[in-house]
Short mmCIF file of C-alpha atoms and ligand atoms in Angstrom, two decimals:
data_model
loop_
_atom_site.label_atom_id
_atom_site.label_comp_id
_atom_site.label_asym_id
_atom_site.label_seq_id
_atom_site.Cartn_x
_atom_site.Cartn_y
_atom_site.Cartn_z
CA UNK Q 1 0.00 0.00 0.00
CA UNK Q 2 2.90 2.54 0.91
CA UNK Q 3 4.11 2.16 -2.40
CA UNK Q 4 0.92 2.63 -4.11
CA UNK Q 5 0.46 6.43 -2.30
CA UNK Q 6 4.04 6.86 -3.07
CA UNK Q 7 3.19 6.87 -6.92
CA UNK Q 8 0.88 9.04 -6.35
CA UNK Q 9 2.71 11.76 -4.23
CA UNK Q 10 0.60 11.00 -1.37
CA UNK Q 11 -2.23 13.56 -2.25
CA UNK Q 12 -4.77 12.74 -4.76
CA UNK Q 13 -8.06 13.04 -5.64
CA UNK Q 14 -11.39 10.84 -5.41
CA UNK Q 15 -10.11 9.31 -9.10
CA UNK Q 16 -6.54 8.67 -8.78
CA UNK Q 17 -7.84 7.07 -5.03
CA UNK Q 18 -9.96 4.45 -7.80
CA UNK Q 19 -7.32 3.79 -9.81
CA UNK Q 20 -4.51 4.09 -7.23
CA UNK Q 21 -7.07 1.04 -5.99
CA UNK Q 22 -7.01 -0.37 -9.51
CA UNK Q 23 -3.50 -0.55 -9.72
CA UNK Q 24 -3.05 -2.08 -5.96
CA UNK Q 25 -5.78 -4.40 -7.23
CA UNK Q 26 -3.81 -5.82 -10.41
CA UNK Q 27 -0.38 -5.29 -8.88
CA UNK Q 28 -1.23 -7.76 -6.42
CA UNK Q 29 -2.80 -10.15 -8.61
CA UNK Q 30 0.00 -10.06 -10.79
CA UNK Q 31 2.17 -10.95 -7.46
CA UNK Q 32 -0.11 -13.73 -7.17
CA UNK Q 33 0.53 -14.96 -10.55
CA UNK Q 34 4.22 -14.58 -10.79
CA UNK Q 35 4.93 -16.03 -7.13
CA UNK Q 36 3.90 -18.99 -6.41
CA UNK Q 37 3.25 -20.28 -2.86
CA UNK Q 38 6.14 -21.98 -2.54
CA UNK Q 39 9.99 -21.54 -4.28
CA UNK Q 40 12.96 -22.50 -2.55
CA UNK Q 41 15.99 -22.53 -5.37
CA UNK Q 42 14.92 -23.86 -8.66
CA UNK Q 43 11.96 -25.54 -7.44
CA UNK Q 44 8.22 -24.88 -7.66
CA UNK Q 45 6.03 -26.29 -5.22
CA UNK Q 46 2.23 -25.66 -3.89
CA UNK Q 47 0.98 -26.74 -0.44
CA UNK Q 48 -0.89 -29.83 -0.47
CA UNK Q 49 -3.86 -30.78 1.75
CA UNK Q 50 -3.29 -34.57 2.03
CA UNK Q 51 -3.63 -35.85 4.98
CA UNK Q 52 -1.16 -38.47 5.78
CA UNK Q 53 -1.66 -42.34 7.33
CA UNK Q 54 0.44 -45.00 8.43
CA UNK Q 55 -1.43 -48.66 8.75
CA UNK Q 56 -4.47 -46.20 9.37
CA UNK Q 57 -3.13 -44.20 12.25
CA UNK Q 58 -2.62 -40.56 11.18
CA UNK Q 59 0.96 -39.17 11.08
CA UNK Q 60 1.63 -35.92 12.59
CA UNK Q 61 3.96 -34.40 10.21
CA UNK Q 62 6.32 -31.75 11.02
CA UNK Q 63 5.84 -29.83 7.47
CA UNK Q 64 2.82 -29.78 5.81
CA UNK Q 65 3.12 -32.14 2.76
CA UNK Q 66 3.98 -30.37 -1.16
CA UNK Q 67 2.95 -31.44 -4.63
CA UNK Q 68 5.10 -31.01 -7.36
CA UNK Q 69 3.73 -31.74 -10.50
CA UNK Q 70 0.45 -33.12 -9.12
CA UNK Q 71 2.23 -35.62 -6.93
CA UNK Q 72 2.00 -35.56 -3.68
CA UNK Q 73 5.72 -34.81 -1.56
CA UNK Q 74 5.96 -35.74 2.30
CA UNK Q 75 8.80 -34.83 5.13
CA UNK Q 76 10.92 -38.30 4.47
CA UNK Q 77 11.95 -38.85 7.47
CA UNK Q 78 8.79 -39.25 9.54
CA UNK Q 79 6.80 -40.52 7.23
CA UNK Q 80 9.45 -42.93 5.71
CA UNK Q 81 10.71 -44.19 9.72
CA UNK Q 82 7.48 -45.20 10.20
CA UNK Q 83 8.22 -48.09 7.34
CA UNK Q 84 11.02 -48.96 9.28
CA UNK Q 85 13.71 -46.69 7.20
CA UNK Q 86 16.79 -45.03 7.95
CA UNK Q 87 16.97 -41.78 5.99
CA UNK Q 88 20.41 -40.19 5.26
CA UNK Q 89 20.62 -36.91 4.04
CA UNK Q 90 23.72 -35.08 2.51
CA UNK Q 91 23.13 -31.51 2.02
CA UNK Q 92 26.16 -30.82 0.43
CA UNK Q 93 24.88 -32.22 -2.71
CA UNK Q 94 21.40 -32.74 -1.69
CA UNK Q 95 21.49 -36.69 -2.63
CA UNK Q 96 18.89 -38.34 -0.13
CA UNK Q 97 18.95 -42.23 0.66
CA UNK Q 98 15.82 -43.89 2.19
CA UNK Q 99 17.12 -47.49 3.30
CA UNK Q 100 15.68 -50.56 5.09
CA UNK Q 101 17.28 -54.13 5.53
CA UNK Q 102 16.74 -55.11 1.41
CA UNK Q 103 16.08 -51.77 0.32
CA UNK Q 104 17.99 -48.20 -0.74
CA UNK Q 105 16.31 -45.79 -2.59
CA UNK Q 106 18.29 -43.15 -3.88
CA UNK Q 107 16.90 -39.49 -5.00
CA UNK Q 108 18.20 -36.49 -5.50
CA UNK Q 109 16.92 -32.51 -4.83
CA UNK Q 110 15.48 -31.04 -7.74
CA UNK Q 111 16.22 -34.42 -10.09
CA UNK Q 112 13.54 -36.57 -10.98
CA UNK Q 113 15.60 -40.10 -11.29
CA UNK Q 114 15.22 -42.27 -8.56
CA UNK Q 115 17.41 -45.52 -8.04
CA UNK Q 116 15.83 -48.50 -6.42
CA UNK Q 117 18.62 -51.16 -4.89
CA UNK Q 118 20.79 -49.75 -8.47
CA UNK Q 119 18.23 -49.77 -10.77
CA UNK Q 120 17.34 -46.15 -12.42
CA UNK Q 121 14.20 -45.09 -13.54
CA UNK Q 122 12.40 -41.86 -14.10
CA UNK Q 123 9.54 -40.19 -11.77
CA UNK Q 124 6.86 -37.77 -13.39
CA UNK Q 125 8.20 -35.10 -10.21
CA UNK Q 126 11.05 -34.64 -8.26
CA UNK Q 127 12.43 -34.13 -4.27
CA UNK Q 128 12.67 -30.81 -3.08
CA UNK Q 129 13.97 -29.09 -0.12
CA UNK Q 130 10.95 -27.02 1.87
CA UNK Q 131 12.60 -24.92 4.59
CA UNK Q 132 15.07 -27.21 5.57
CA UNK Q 133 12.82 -30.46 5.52
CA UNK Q 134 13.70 -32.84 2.79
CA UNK Q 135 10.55 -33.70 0.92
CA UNK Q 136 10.42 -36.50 -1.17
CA UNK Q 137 7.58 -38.03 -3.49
CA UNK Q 138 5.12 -40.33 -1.52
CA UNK Q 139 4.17 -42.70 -4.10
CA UNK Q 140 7.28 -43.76 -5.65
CA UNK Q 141 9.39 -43.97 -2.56
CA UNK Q 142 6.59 -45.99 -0.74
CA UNK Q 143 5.70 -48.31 -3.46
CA UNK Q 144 9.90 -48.77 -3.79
CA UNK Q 145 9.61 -49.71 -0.67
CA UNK Q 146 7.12 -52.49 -0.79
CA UNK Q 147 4.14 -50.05 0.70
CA UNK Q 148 0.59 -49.46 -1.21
CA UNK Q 149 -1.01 -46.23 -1.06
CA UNK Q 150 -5.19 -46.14 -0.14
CA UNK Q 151 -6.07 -42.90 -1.42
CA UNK Q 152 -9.76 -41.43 -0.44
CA UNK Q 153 -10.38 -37.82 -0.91
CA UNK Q 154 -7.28 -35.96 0.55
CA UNK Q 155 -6.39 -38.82 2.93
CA UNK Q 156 -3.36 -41.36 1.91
CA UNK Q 157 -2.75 -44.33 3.74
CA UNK Q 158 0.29 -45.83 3.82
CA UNK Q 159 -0.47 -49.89 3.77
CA UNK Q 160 2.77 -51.78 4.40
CA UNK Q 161 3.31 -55.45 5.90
CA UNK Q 162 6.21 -56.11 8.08
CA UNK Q 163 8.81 -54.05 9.14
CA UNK Q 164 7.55 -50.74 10.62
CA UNK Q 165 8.55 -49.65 14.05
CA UNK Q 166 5.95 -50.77 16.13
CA UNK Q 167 4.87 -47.61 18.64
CA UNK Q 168 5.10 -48.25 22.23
CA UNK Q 169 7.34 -51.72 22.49
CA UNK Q 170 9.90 -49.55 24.88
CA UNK Q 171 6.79 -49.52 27.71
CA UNK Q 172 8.30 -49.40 31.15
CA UNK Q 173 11.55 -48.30 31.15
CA UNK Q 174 12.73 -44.57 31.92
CA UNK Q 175 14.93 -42.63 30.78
CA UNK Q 176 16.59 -38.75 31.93
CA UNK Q 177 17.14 -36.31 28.86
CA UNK Q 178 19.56 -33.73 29.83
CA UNK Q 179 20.15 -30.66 27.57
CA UNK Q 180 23.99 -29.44 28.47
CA UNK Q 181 23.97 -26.26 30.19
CA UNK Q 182 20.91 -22.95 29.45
CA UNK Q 183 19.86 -20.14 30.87
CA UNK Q 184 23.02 -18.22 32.35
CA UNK Q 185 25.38 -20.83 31.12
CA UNK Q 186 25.54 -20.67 27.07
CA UNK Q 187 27.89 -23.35 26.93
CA UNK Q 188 30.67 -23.04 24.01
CA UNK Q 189 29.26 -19.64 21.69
CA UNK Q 190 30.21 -19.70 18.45
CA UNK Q 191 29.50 -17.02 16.07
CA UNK Q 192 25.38 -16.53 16.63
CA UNK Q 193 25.05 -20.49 17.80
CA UNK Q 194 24.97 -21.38 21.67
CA UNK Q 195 26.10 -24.91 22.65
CA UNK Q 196 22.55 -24.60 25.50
CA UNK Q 197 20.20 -23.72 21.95
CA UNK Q 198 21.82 -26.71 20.49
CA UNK Q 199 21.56 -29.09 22.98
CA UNK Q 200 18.28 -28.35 23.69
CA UNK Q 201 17.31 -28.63 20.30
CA UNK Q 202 18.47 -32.40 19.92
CA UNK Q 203 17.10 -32.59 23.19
CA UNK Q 204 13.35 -32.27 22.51
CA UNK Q 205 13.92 -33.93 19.33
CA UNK Q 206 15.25 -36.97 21.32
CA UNK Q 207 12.49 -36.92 23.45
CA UNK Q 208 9.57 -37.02 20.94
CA UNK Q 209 11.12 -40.09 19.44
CA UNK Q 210 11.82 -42.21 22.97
CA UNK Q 211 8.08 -41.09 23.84
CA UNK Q 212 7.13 -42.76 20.37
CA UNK Q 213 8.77 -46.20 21.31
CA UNK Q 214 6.74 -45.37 24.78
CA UNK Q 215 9.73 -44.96 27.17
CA UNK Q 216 8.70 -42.65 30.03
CA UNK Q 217 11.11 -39.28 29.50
CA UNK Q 218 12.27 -36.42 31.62
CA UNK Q 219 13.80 -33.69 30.44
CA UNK Q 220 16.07 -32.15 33.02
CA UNK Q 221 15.06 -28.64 31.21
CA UNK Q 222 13.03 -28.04 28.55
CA UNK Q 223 13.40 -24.17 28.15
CA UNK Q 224 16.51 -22.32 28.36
CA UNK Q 225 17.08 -22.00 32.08
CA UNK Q 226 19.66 -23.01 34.11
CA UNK Q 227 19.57 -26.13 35.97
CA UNK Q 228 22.08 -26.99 38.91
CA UNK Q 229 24.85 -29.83 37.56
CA UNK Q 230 23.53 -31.72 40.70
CA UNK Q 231 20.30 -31.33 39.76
CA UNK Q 232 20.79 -33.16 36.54
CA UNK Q 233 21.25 -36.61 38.36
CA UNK Q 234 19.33 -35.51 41.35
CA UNK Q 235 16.60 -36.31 38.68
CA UNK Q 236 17.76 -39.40 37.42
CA UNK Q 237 18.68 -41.13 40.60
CA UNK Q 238 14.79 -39.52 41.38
CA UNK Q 239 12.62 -41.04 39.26
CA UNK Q 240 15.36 -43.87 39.41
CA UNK Q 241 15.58 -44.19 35.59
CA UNK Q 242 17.27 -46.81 33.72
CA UNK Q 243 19.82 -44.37 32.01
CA UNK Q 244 20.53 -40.65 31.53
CA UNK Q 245 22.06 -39.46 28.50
CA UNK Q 246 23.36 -35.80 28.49
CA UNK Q 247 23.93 -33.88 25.40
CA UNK Q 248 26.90 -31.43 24.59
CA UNK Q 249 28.86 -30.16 21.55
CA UNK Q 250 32.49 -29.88 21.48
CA UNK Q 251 34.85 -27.33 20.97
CA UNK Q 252 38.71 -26.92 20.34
CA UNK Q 253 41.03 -24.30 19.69
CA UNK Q 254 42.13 -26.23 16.81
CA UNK Q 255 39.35 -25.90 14.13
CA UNK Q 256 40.49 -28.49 12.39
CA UNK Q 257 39.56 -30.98 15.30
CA UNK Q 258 35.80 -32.46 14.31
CA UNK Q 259 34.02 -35.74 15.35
CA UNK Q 260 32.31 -37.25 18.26
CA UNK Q 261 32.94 -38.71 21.69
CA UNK Q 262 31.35 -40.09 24.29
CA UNK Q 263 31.96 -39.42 28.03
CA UNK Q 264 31.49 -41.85 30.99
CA UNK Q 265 32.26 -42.57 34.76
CA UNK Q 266 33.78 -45.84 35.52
CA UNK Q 267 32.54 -47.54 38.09
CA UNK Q 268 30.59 -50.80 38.31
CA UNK Q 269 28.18 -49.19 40.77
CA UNK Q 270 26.52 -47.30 37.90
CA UNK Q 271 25.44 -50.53 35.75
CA UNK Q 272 21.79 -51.48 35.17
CA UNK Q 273 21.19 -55.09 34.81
CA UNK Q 274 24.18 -56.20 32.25
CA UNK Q 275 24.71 -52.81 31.38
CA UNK Q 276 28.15 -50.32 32.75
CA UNK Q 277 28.02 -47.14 31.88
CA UNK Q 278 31.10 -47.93 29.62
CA UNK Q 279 28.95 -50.45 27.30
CA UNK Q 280 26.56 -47.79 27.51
CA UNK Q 281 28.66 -45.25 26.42
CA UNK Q 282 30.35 -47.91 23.18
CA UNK Q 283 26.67 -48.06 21.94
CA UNK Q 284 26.13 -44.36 21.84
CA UNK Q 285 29.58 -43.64 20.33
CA UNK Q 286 28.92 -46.52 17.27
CA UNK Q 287 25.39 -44.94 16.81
CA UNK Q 288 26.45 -41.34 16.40
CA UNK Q 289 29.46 -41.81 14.09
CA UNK Q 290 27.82 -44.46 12.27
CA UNK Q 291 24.59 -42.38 11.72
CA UNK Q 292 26.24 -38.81 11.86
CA UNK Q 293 29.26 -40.19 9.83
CA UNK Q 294 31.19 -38.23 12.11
CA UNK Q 295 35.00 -39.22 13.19
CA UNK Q 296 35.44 -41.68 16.10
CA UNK Q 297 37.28 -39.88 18.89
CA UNK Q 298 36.33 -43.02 20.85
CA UNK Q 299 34.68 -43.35 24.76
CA UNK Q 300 36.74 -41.17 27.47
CA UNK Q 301 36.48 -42.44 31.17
CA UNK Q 302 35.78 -38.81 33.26
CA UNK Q 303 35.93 -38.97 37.03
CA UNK Q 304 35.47 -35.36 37.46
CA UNK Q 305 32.12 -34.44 35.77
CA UNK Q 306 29.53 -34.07 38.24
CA UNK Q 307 26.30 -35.11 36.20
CA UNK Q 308 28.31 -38.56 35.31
CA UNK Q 309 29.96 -39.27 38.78
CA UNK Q 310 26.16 -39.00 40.97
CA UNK Q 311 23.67 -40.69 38.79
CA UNK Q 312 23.23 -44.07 40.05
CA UNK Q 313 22.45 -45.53 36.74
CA UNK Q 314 24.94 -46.02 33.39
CA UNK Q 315 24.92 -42.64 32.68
CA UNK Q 316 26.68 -40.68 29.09
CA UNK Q 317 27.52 -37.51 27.78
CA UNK Q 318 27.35 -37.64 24.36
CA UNK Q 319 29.45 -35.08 22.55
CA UNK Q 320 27.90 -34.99 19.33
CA UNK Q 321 30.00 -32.54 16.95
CA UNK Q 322 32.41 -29.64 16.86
CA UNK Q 323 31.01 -26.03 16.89
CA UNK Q 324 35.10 -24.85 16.39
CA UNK Q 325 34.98 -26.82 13.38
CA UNK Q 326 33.17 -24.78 10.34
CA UNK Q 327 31.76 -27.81 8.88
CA UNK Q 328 30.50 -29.20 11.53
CA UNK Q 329 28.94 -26.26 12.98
CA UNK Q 330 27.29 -25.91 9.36
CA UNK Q 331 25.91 -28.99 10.20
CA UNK Q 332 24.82 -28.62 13.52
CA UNK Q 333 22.91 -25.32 12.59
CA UNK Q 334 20.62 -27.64 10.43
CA UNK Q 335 17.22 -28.86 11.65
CA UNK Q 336 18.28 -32.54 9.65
CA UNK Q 337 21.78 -33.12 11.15
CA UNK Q 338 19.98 -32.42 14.75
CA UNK Q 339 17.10 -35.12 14.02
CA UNK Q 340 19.24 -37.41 13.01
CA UNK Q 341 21.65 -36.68 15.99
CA UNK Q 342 18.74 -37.35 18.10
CA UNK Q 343 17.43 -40.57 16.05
CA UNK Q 344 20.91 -42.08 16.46
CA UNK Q 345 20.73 -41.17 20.52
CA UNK Q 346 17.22 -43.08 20.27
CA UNK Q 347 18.90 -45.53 18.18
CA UNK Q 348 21.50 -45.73 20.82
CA UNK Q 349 19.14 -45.90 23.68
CA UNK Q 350 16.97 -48.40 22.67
CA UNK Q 351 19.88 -50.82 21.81
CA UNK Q 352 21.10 -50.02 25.73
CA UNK Q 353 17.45 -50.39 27.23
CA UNK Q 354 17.48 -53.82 25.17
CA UNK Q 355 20.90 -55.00 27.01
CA UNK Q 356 19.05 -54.55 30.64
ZN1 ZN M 1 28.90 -28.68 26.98
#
């Protein structure tokens, strides 16, 4: 509108007001026309209304799916874990992988070939990248995958046999989330990224997925606030859960130092069942750097970190990356890198829980 009056000086009659409101009129249907609802890059994409199912149970999505040339495009890694898949991502040349036990699909931002277990072919749309979430086409990645699609009206159920992750198996055990540092305490700050915001981050992340197997969580903070380091295992040793995983990110003067690590206490008093803190720690280490693809800097015995030496239970801090190192910090300030951070801590946890 400001520009509008500006054309006009600001001061005009009852019939440059009409056609000043003419103008404003076509000017924004042109807008209309020319933007679509959607670009990001190259690609063109228009909200959807479908209305996502899994087995019949409706999937709460994080994004809103897309279409792209009529076809319907879904967030691949919620909708695509539910059929039991691991998705990796690589932003750096936006190749996506959706893989299960006899299956890898491969697909690529913006391309519309898609690769099932080698074999090319060619799709009638394409992935694309929709703030950050990786969208990929629901049909052809489903139906790769040995799933059927029910369509009626907007809703699309997924129909799959075998394989999914069951919700809820995990009943009964407990488990203490603990987001490294907040509040007063930033942890390492690099550039305009706290080590507390991204802890926390993976943190809640973390904690919607254990709450999906149906493991009973607590989150030691779940704002950014500070939180005593006894406090940390004061809860744990509390609600006397079976393990309490607490998440940092590294840092190094040397920026060329990147990878992960995982911290424990060693002492046989903190074991649960058949499980030290030390086994604990070897399962969260081989889940982050196989998931993450992140170097190994191995498990490191700590005596001297509070929130590891008072829990009663096989506790871990998992280090997940370097915010000193540029690319890793790239990484970290991505909403995919921190899911799957957070599925590989699930990943991690689960196997752990399972070794009771
Ligand atoms: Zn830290």
């Amino acid at each position: 509108m400001d520009r509008i009056t500006d054309i006009f000086g600001g001061d005009f009659s009852a019939v440059k007001t009409k056609r000043s409101f003419l103008l404003l009129i076509v000017l924004c249907l042109l807008t209309a026309v020319l933007y679509p609802q959607f670009t990001e890059a190259a690609s063109t994409y228009y909200k959807s209304s479908a209305v996502i199912f899994a087995n019949g149970q409706k999937l709460s999505l994080e994004r809103q799916p897309v279409n792209v040339n009529g076809r319907v495009l879904v967030p691949a890694r919620t909708v695509f874990s539910k059929l039991g898949a691991r998705i990796d991502w690589y932003s750096s040349n936006g190749k996506v992988h959706v893989v299960t036990g006899n299956k890898k699909v491969e697909l690529q931002m913006g391309s519309s070939s898609i690769s099932v277990n080698g074999l090319s072919t060619k799709m009638d749309t394409y992935p694309v990248l929709v703030s950050g979430t990786v969208m990929v086409p629901l049909r052809q990645v489903a139906e790769a995958l040995g799933a059927e699609l029910k369509v009626s009206g907007s809703n699309i159920d997924i129909v799959f046999r075998g394989g999914p992750q069951q919700d809820g198996k995990m009943q009964g055990y407990k488990v203490v989330i603990d987001a490294g540092h907040g509040g007063s305490n930033p942890g390492a700050v690099v550039g305009k990224t706290t080590e507390a915001s991204l802890n926390l981050d993976i943190a809640k992340r973390l904690n919607g997925l254990l709450t999906k197997e149906g493991i009973t969580t607590y989150m030691t903070r779940e704002k950014n606030v500070d939180v005593g380091l006894y406090d940390r295992s004061g809860l744990a040793n509390k609600v006397n859960a079976d393990l309490l995983i607490s998440i940092h990110n590294n840092t190094h003067s040397n920026t060329s130092i990147s990878g992960s690590m995982s911290l424990y206490y060693p002492s046989s008093s903190k074991t649960n069942g058949k499980l030290t803190s030390k086994g604990f720690a070897s399962i969260v280490q081989n889940k982050l750097t196989g998931t993450l693809g992140t170097k190994d800097l191995g498990i490191i015995e700590r005596t001297n970190l509070a929130v590891l030496r008072t829990a009663n239970m096989p506790a871990v801090i998992a280090e997940v990356a370097y915010m000193t190192n540029s690319k890793e910090l790239a990484k970290l300030n991505t909403s995919e890198y921190r899911q799957s951070a957070a599925q590989a801590l699930r990943d991690a946890i689960i196997e752990a829980l399972n070794k009771i």
